[in-house]
Amino acid sequence: MPRRSERTERFTESVIRRMTRVADLHGAINLSQGFPDFDPPPELLRSLRNIALSGPHQYAVTWGAPNFRQALAGKISRFMCLPIDKDENLVVTCGSTEAMMAAMLAVCNPMDKVVVFSPFYENYGADAILSGAQPIYVELRPPRFTFDRDELRKAFEQKPKAVILCNPSNPSGRVFTRDELEEIARLAREFDAFVITDEVYEHIVYEPHRHIYFASLPGMFERTLSCSSLSKTYSITGWRLGYVVAPPEMADAVKKVHDFLTVGAAAPLQEAAITALELPDAYYRSLLEGYREKRDVFLKALDRAGLLYTTPEGAYYVLVDISEFNAGNDVSFCEWMAEHVGVAAVPGSSFFHEPTHHLIRFHFAKRRETLEEAGKRLIGIRELWKRHPMPAVDS
Ligand code: GLN
């Protein structure tokens, strides 16, 4: 038989999505794959119901229905403080997952280098394999997950085509300061690189931290492909509505990739989501307030369980240190925890380039009751660890 492609041989299964299946298998509370267990805004659901009857039900314009792009351009211009043109600067994609992939394919030739901060959202590894790009990893150093300026400069000296920047950052919860972003901007200019951003948590940034859109830095719009989505902002991860904001020439390149990859995002969902894009500022304040409360509830639960963590500055993830268990293997530890404690997390090793087996990632995009129940279960973790130790794993 002929062999499958080498690029798929290099793939590993998404650990995040596998952990959802492990959680389901054991009936565990799923704090692994980050998605809410609460409803989207009610206006959005009403709009979806109406559109089921009125349509559209056929293809939209491949890079996004014009009225959806109009509403999207309005919302983005308002928050980015930049004039975004619905025809020249926007491509609507199937989630930011496709946005990032299409951006990478539009920017990189096979063997081009891209700078990736580690820990990183696991999809970037697959994006690099699919586009043929070679990642140069730059460590975000715990406990604050900051980068070393000399290390970053050395990475840029290898002439990367682009840098991938997830801000607010998944999984570390880091929100980069203006100073750090300006350092990246200086290097991008000096070494003539693109910047591909993943800003899906743009509205989930806790005081006193502030989100700064990379494209809004002086001179950066021209070299930035900003990816984001409606998934986290309006609690509609299953709608798969994402987008790329870019200067016209790059938006045009992304449009071409996107057209041949997927033709387009779901037309009725674009139509329904216009309602979300027109929500007032109060919506974003209450979204953030909701997440701040969830963060506080969950961090308190971790304190009660005596588990150590880095406080997230943004997004809805927290990295917890499991060194005290001497588990050796974070993947087996997460499987053990889903089965015996009834709470699922993602093994940290799937986010790090450096061998890292002492961290696990929880997400807290869940109702207060769900988080409190998870907290109760975690209190018993040490006792359960003694009673049902994890089978030894050959490394
Ligand atoms: N971004 C979410 C996470 O990191 C969901 C990922 C996904 O499965 N698309 O868990």
mmCIF file with all atom_site columns, N, CA and C in Angstrom, residues 214-255:
data_model
loop_
_atom_site.group_PDB
_atom_site.id
_atom_site.type_symbol
_atom_site.label_atom_id
_atom_site.label_alt_id
_atom_site.label_comp_id
_atom_site.label_asym_id
_atom_site.label_entity_id
_atom_site.label_seq_id
_atom_site.pdbx_PDB_ins_code
_atom_site.Cartn_x
_atom_site.Cartn_y
_atom_site.Cartn_z
_atom_site.occupancy
_atom_site.B_iso_or_equiv
_atom_site.pdbx_formal_charge
_atom_site.auth_seq_id
_atom_site.auth_comp_id
_atom_site.auth_asym_id
_atom_site.auth_atom_id
_atom_site.pdbx_PDB_model_num
ATOM 1   N N  . PHE A 1 214 ? -1.855  44.308 18.987 1.00 0.00 ? 214 PHE A N  1
ATOM 2   C CA . PHE A 1 214 ? -0.528  44.487 18.401 1.00 0.00 ? 214 PHE A CA 1
ATOM 3   C C  . PHE A 1 214 ? -0.592  45.379 17.162 1.00 0.00 ? 214 PHE A C  1
ATOM 4   N N  . ALA A 1 215 ? -1.654  45.193 16.355 1.00 0.00 ? 215 ALA A N  1
ATOM 5   C CA . ALA A 1 215 ? -1.783  45.960 15.110 1.00 0.00 ? 215 ALA A CA 1
ATOM 6   C C  . ALA A 1 215 ? -1.934  47.455 15.369 1.00 0.00 ? 215 ALA A C  1
ATOM 7   N N  . SER A 1 216 ? -2.295  47.816 16.610 1.00 0.00 ? 216 SER A N  1
ATOM 8   C CA . SER A 1 216 ? -2.502  49.235 16.907 1.00 0.00 ? 216 SER A CA 1
ATOM 9   C C  . SER A 1 216 ? -1.196  49.939 17.289 1.00 0.00 ? 216 SER A C  1
ATOM 10  N N  . LEU A 1 217 ? -0.101  49.195 17.422 1.00 0.00 ? 217 LEU A N  1
ATOM 11  C CA . LEU A 1 217 ? 1.191   49.839 17.726 1.00 0.00 ? 217 LEU A CA 1
ATOM 12  C C  . LEU A 1 217 ? 1.668   50.592 16.483 1.00 0.00 ? 217 LEU A C  1
ATOM 13  N N  . PRO A 1 218 ? 2.375   51.716 16.682 1.00 0.00 ? 218 PRO A N  1
ATOM 14  C CA . PRO A 1 218 ? 2.785   52.524 15.528 1.00 0.00 ? 218 PRO A CA 1
ATOM 15  C C  . PRO A 1 218 ? 3.507   51.696 14.462 1.00 0.00 ? 218 PRO A C  1
ATOM 16  N N  . GLY A 1 219 ? 3.016   51.796 13.245 1.00 0.00 ? 219 GLY A N  1
ATOM 17  C CA . GLY A 1 219 ? 3.669   51.136 12.099 1.00 0.00 ? 219 GLY A CA 1
ATOM 18  C C  . GLY A 1 219 ? 3.445   49.636 12.029 1.00 0.00 ? 219 GLY A C  1
ATOM 19  N N  . MET A 1 220 ? 2.682   49.067 12.929 1.00 0.00 ? 220 MET A N  1
ATOM 20  C CA . MET A 1 220 ? 2.562   47.604 12.956 1.00 0.00 ? 220 MET A CA 1
ATOM 21  C C  . MET A 1 220 ? 1.391   47.058 12.140 1.00 0.00 ? 220 MET A C  1
ATOM 22  N N  . PHE A 1 221 ? 0.385   47.886 11.863 1.00 0.00 ? 221 PHE A N  1
ATOM 23  C CA . PHE A 1 221 ? -0.772  47.354 11.117 1.00 0.00 ? 221 PHE A CA 1
ATOM 24  C C  . PHE A 1 221 ? -0.310  46.716 9.808  1.00 0.00 ? 221 PHE A C  1
ATOM 25  N N  . GLU A 1 222 ? 0.654   47.360 9.148  1.00 0.00 ? 222 GLU A N  1
ATOM 26  C CA . GLU A 1 222 ? 1.119   46.917 7.824  1.00 0.00 ? 222 GLU A CA 1
ATOM 27  C C  . GLU A 1 222 ? 1.718   45.513 7.847  1.00 0.00 ? 222 GLU A C  1
ATOM 28  N N  . ARG A 1 223 ? 2.249   45.087 9.002  1.00 0.00 ? 223 ARG A N  1
ATOM 29  C CA . ARG A 1 223 ? 2.898   43.777 9.005  1.00 0.00 ? 223 ARG A CA 1
ATOM 30  C C  . ARG A 1 223 ? 2.207   42.771 9.941  1.00 0.00 ? 223 ARG A C  1
ATOM 31  N N  . THR A 1 224 ? 0.982   43.108 10.367 1.00 0.00 ? 224 THR A N  1
ATOM 32  C CA . THR A 1 224 ? 0.311   42.221 11.322 1.00 0.00 ? 224 THR A CA 1
ATOM 33  C C  . THR A 1 224 ? -0.915  41.554 10.706 1.00 0.00 ? 224 THR A C  1
ATOM 34  N N  . LEU A 1 225 ? -1.046  40.265 10.957 1.00 0.00 ? 225 LEU A N  1
ATOM 35  C CA . LEU A 1 225 ? -2.285  39.548 10.618 1.00 0.00 ? 225 LEU A CA 1
ATOM 36  C C  . LEU A 1 225 ? -2.912  39.203 11.966 1.00 0.00 ? 225 LEU A C  1
ATOM 37  N N  . SER A 1 226 ? -3.967  39.926 12.326 1.00 0.00 ? 226 SER A N  1
ATOM 38  C CA . SER A 1 226 ? -4.591  39.745 13.644 1.00 0.00 ? 226 SER A CA 1
ATOM 39  C C  . SER A 1 226 ? -5.717  38.722 13.514 1.00 0.00 ? 226 SER A C  1
ATOM 40  N N  . CYS A 1 227 ? -5.593  37.633 14.273 1.00 0.00 ? 227 CYS A N  1
ATOM 41  C CA . CYS A 1 227 ? -6.633  36.588 14.227 1.00 0.00 ? 227 CYS A CA 1
ATOM 42  C C  . CYS A 1 227 ? -7.448  36.631 15.512 1.00 0.00 ? 227 CYS A C  1
ATOM 43  N N  . SER A 1 228 ? -8.738  36.480 15.360 1.00 0.00 ? 228 SER A N  1
ATOM 44  C CA . SER A 1 228 ? -9.579  36.393 16.548 1.00 0.00 ? 228 SER A CA 1
ATOM 45  C C  . SER A 1 228 ? -10.863 35.683 16.172 1.00 0.00 ? 228 SER A C  1
ATOM 46  N N  . SER A 1 229 ? -11.802 35.634 17.113 1.00 0.00 ? 229 SER A N  1
ATOM 47  C CA . SER A 1 229 ? -13.053 34.928 16.806 1.00 0.00 ? 229 SER A CA 1
ATOM 48  C C  . SER A 1 229 ? -14.161 35.412 17.716 1.00 0.00 ? 229 SER A C  1
ATOM 49  N N  . LEU A 1 230 ? -15.362 34.925 17.431 1.00 0.00 ? 230 LEU A N  1
ATOM 50  C CA . LEU A 1 230 ? -16.508 35.269 18.274 1.00 0.00 ? 230 LEU A CA 1
ATOM 51  C C  . LEU A 1 230 ? -16.704 34.216 19.367 1.00 0.00 ? 230 LEU A C  1
ATOM 52  N N  . SER A 1 231 ? -15.931 33.128 19.289 1.00 0.00 ? 231 SER A N  1
ATOM 53  C CA . SER A 1 231 ? -16.149 31.969 20.166 1.00 0.00 ? 231 SER A CA 1
ATOM 54  C C  . SER A 1 231 ? -16.155 32.300 21.647 1.00 0.00 ? 231 SER A C  1
ATOM 55  N N  . LYS A 1 232 ? -15.083 32.946 22.102 1.00 0.00 ? 232 LYS A N  1
ATOM 56  C CA . LYS A 1 232 ? -14.923 33.165 23.545 1.00 0.00 ? 232 LYS A CA 1
ATOM 57  C C  . LYS A 1 232 ? -15.683 34.408 23.978 1.00 0.00 ? 232 LYS A C  1
ATOM 58  N N  . THR A 1 233 ? -15.733 35.413 23.090 1.00 0.00 ? 233 THR A N  1
ATOM 59  C CA . THR A 1 233 ? -16.356 36.683 23.464 1.00 0.00 ? 233 THR A CA 1
ATOM 60  C C  . THR A 1 233 ? -17.865 36.553 23.628 1.00 0.00 ? 233 THR A C  1
ATOM 61  N N  . TYR A 1 234 ? -18.485 35.678 22.819 1.00 0.00 ? 234 TYR A N  1
ATOM 62  C CA . TYR A 1 234 ? -19.954 35.545 22.911 1.00 0.00 ? 234 TYR A CA 1
ATOM 63  C C  . TYR A 1 234 ? -20.360 34.119 23.319 1.00 0.00 ? 234 TYR A C  1
ATOM 64  N N  . SER A 1 235 ? -19.416 33.351 23.824 1.00 0.00 ? 235 SER A N  1
ATOM 65  C CA . SER A 1 235 ? -19.688 31.978 24.300 1.00 0.00 ? 235 SER A CA 1
ATOM 66  C C  . SER A 1 235 ? -20.347 31.118 23.220 1.00 0.00 ? 235 SER A C  1
ATOM 67  N N  . ILE A 1 236 ? -19.778 31.152 22.018 1.00 0.00 ? 236 ILE A N  1
ATOM 68  C CA . ILE A 1 236 ? -20.322 30.359 20.903 1.00 0.00 ? 236 ILE A CA 1
ATOM 69  C C  . ILE A 1 236 ? -19.188 29.585 20.205 1.00 0.00 ? 236 ILE A C  1
ATOM 70  N N  . THR A 1 237 ? -18.480 28.783 20.993 1.00 0.00 ? 237 THR A N  1
ATOM 71  C CA . THR A 1 237 ? -17.316 28.086 20.420 1.00 0.00 ? 237 THR A CA 1
ATOM 72  C C  . THR A 1 237 ? -17.730 27.129 19.291 1.00 0.00 ? 237 THR A C  1
ATOM 73  N N  . GLY A 1 238 ? -18.979 26.625 19.355 1.00 0.00 ? 238 GLY A N  1
ATOM 74  C CA . GLY A 1 238 ? -19.424 25.671 18.333 1.00 0.00 ? 238 GLY A CA 1
ATOM 75  C C  . GLY A 1 238 ? -19.887 26.330 17.034 1.00 0.00 ? 238 GLY A C  1
ATOM 76  N N  . TRP A 1 239 ? -19.990 27.648 17.027 1.00 0.00 ? 239 TRP A N  1
ATOM 77  C CA . TRP A 1 239 ? -20.436 28.317 15.794 1.00 0.00 ? 239 TRP A CA 1
ATOM 78  C C  . TRP A 1 239 ? -19.303 28.430 14.780 1.00 0.00 ? 239 TRP A C  1
ATOM 79  N N  . ARG A 1 240 ? -18.103 28.342 15.248 1.00 0.00 ? 240 ARG A N  1
ATOM 80  C CA . ARG A 1 240 ? -16.909 28.408 14.402 1.00 0.00 ? 240 ARG A CA 1
ATOM 81  C C  . ARG A 1 240 ? -16.877 29.674 13.544 1.00 0.00 ? 240 ARG A C  1
ATOM 82  N N  . LEU A 1 241 ? -16.941 30.819 14.188 1.00 0.00 ? 241 LEU A N  1
ATOM 83  C CA . LEU A 1 241 ? -16.833 32.086 13.453 1.00 0.00 ? 241 LEU A CA 1
ATOM 84  C C  . LEU A 1 241 ? -15.565 32.811 13.904 1.00 0.00 ? 241 LEU A C  1
ATOM 85  N N  . GLY A 1 242 ? -14.608 32.892 13.010 1.00 0.00 ? 242 GLY A N  1
ATOM 86  C CA . GLY A 1 242 ? -13.362 33.581 13.305 1.00 0.00 ? 242 GLY A CA 1
ATOM 87  C C  . GLY A 1 242 ? -13.049 34.562 12.194 1.00 0.00 ? 242 GLY A C  1
ATOM 88  N N  . TYR A 1 243 ? -11.928 35.245 12.311 1.00 0.00 ? 243 TYR A N  1
ATOM 89  C CA . TYR A 1 243 ? -11.577 36.200 11.267 1.00 0.00 ? 243 TYR A CA 1
ATOM 90  C C  . TYR A 1 243 ? -10.103 36.601 11.343 1.00 0.00 ? 243 TYR A C  1
ATOM 91  N N  . VAL A 1 244 ? -9.633  37.124 10.217 1.00 0.00 ? 244 VAL A N  1
ATOM 92  C CA . VAL A 1 244 ? -8.283  37.694 10.134 1.00 0.00 ? 244 VAL A CA 1
ATOM 93  C C  . VAL A 1 244 ? -8.451  39.163 9.755  1.00 0.00 ? 244 VAL A C  1
ATOM 94  N N  . VAL A 1 245 ? -7.744  40.042 10.435 1.00 0.00 ? 245 VAL A N  1
ATOM 95  C CA . VAL A 1 245 ? -7.678  41.456 10.075 1.00 0.00 ? 245 VAL A CA 1
ATOM 96  C C  . VAL A 1 245 ? -6.271  41.699 9.546  1.00 0.00 ? 245 VAL A C  1
ATOM 97  N N  . ALA A 1 246 ? -6.156  42.278 8.370  1.00 0.00 ? 246 ALA A N  1
ATOM 98  C CA . ALA A 1 246 ? -4.820  42.439 7.785  1.00 0.00 ? 246 ALA A CA 1
ATOM 99  C C  . ALA A 1 246 ? -4.809  43.583 6.778  1.00 0.00 ? 246 ALA A C  1
ATOM 100 N N  . PRO A 1 247 ? -3.619  44.078 6.439  1.00 0.00 ? 247 PRO A N  1
ATOM 101 C CA . PRO A 1 247 ? -3.545  45.072 5.367  1.00 0.00 ? 247 PRO A CA 1
ATOM 102 C C  . PRO A 1 247 ? -4.021  44.428 4.062  1.00 0.00 ? 247 PRO A C  1
ATOM 103 N N  . PRO A 1 248 ? -4.490  45.240 3.088  1.00 0.00 ? 248 PRO A N  1
ATOM 104 C CA . PRO A 1 248 ? -5.164  44.680 1.910  1.00 0.00 ? 248 PRO A CA 1
ATOM 105 C C  . PRO A 1 248 ? -4.424  43.546 1.199  1.00 0.00 ? 248 PRO A C  1
ATOM 106 N N  . GLU A 1 249 ? -3.129  43.716 0.981  1.00 0.00 ? 249 GLU A N  1
ATOM 107 C CA . GLU A 1 249 ? -2.416  42.684 0.213  1.00 0.00 ? 249 GLU A CA 1
ATOM 108 C C  . GLU A 1 249 ? -2.406  41.341 0.954  1.00 0.00 ? 249 GLU A C  1
ATOM 109 N N  . MET A 1 250 ? -2.255  41.396 2.277  1.00 0.00 ? 250 MET A N  1
ATOM 110 C CA . MET A 1 250 ? -2.237  40.158 3.053  1.00 0.00 ? 250 MET A CA 1
ATOM 111 C C  . MET A 1 250 ? -3.634  39.580 3.209  1.00 0.00 ? 250 MET A C  1
ATOM 112 N N  . ALA A 1 251 ? -4.629  40.477 3.360  1.00 0.00 ? 251 ALA A N  1
ATOM 113 C CA . ALA A 1 251 ? -6.017  39.993 3.453  1.00 0.00 ? 251 ALA A CA 1
ATOM 114 C C  . ALA A 1 251 ? -6.366  39.256 2.163  1.00 0.00 ? 251 ALA A C  1
ATOM 115 N N  . ASP A 1 252 ? -5.882  39.773 1.048  1.00 0.00 ? 252 ASP A N  1
ATOM 116 C CA . ASP A 1 252 ? -6.141  39.146 -0.238 1.00 0.00 ? 252 ASP A CA 1
ATOM 117 C C  . ASP A 1 252 ? -5.528  37.739 -0.297 1.00 0.00 ? 252 ASP A C  1
ATOM 118 N N  . ALA A 1 253 ? -4.320  37.603 0.208  1.00 0.00 ? 253 ALA A N  1
ATOM 119 C CA . ALA A 1 253 ? -3.665  36.283 0.223  1.00 0.00 ? 253 ALA A CA 1
ATOM 120 C C  . ALA A 1 253 ? -4.437  35.318 1.131  1.00 0.00 ? 253 ALA A C  1
ATOM 121 N N  . VAL A 1 254 ? -4.888  35.813 2.284  1.00 0.00 ? 254 VAL A N  1
ATOM 122 C CA . VAL A 1 254 ? -5.636  34.957 3.218  1.00 0.00 ? 254 VAL A CA 1
ATOM 123 C C  . VAL A 1 254 ? -6.964  34.526 2.581  1.00 0.00 ? 254 VAL A C  1
ATOM 124 N N  . LYS A 1 255 ? -7.616  35.458 1.877  1.00 0.00 ? 255 LYS A N  1
ATOM 125 C CA . LYS A 1 255 ? -8.887  35.148 1.199  1.00 0.00 ? 255 LYS A CA 1
ATOM 126 C C  . LYS A 1 255 ? -8.717  33.951 0.280  1.00 0.00 ? 255 LYS A C  1
#
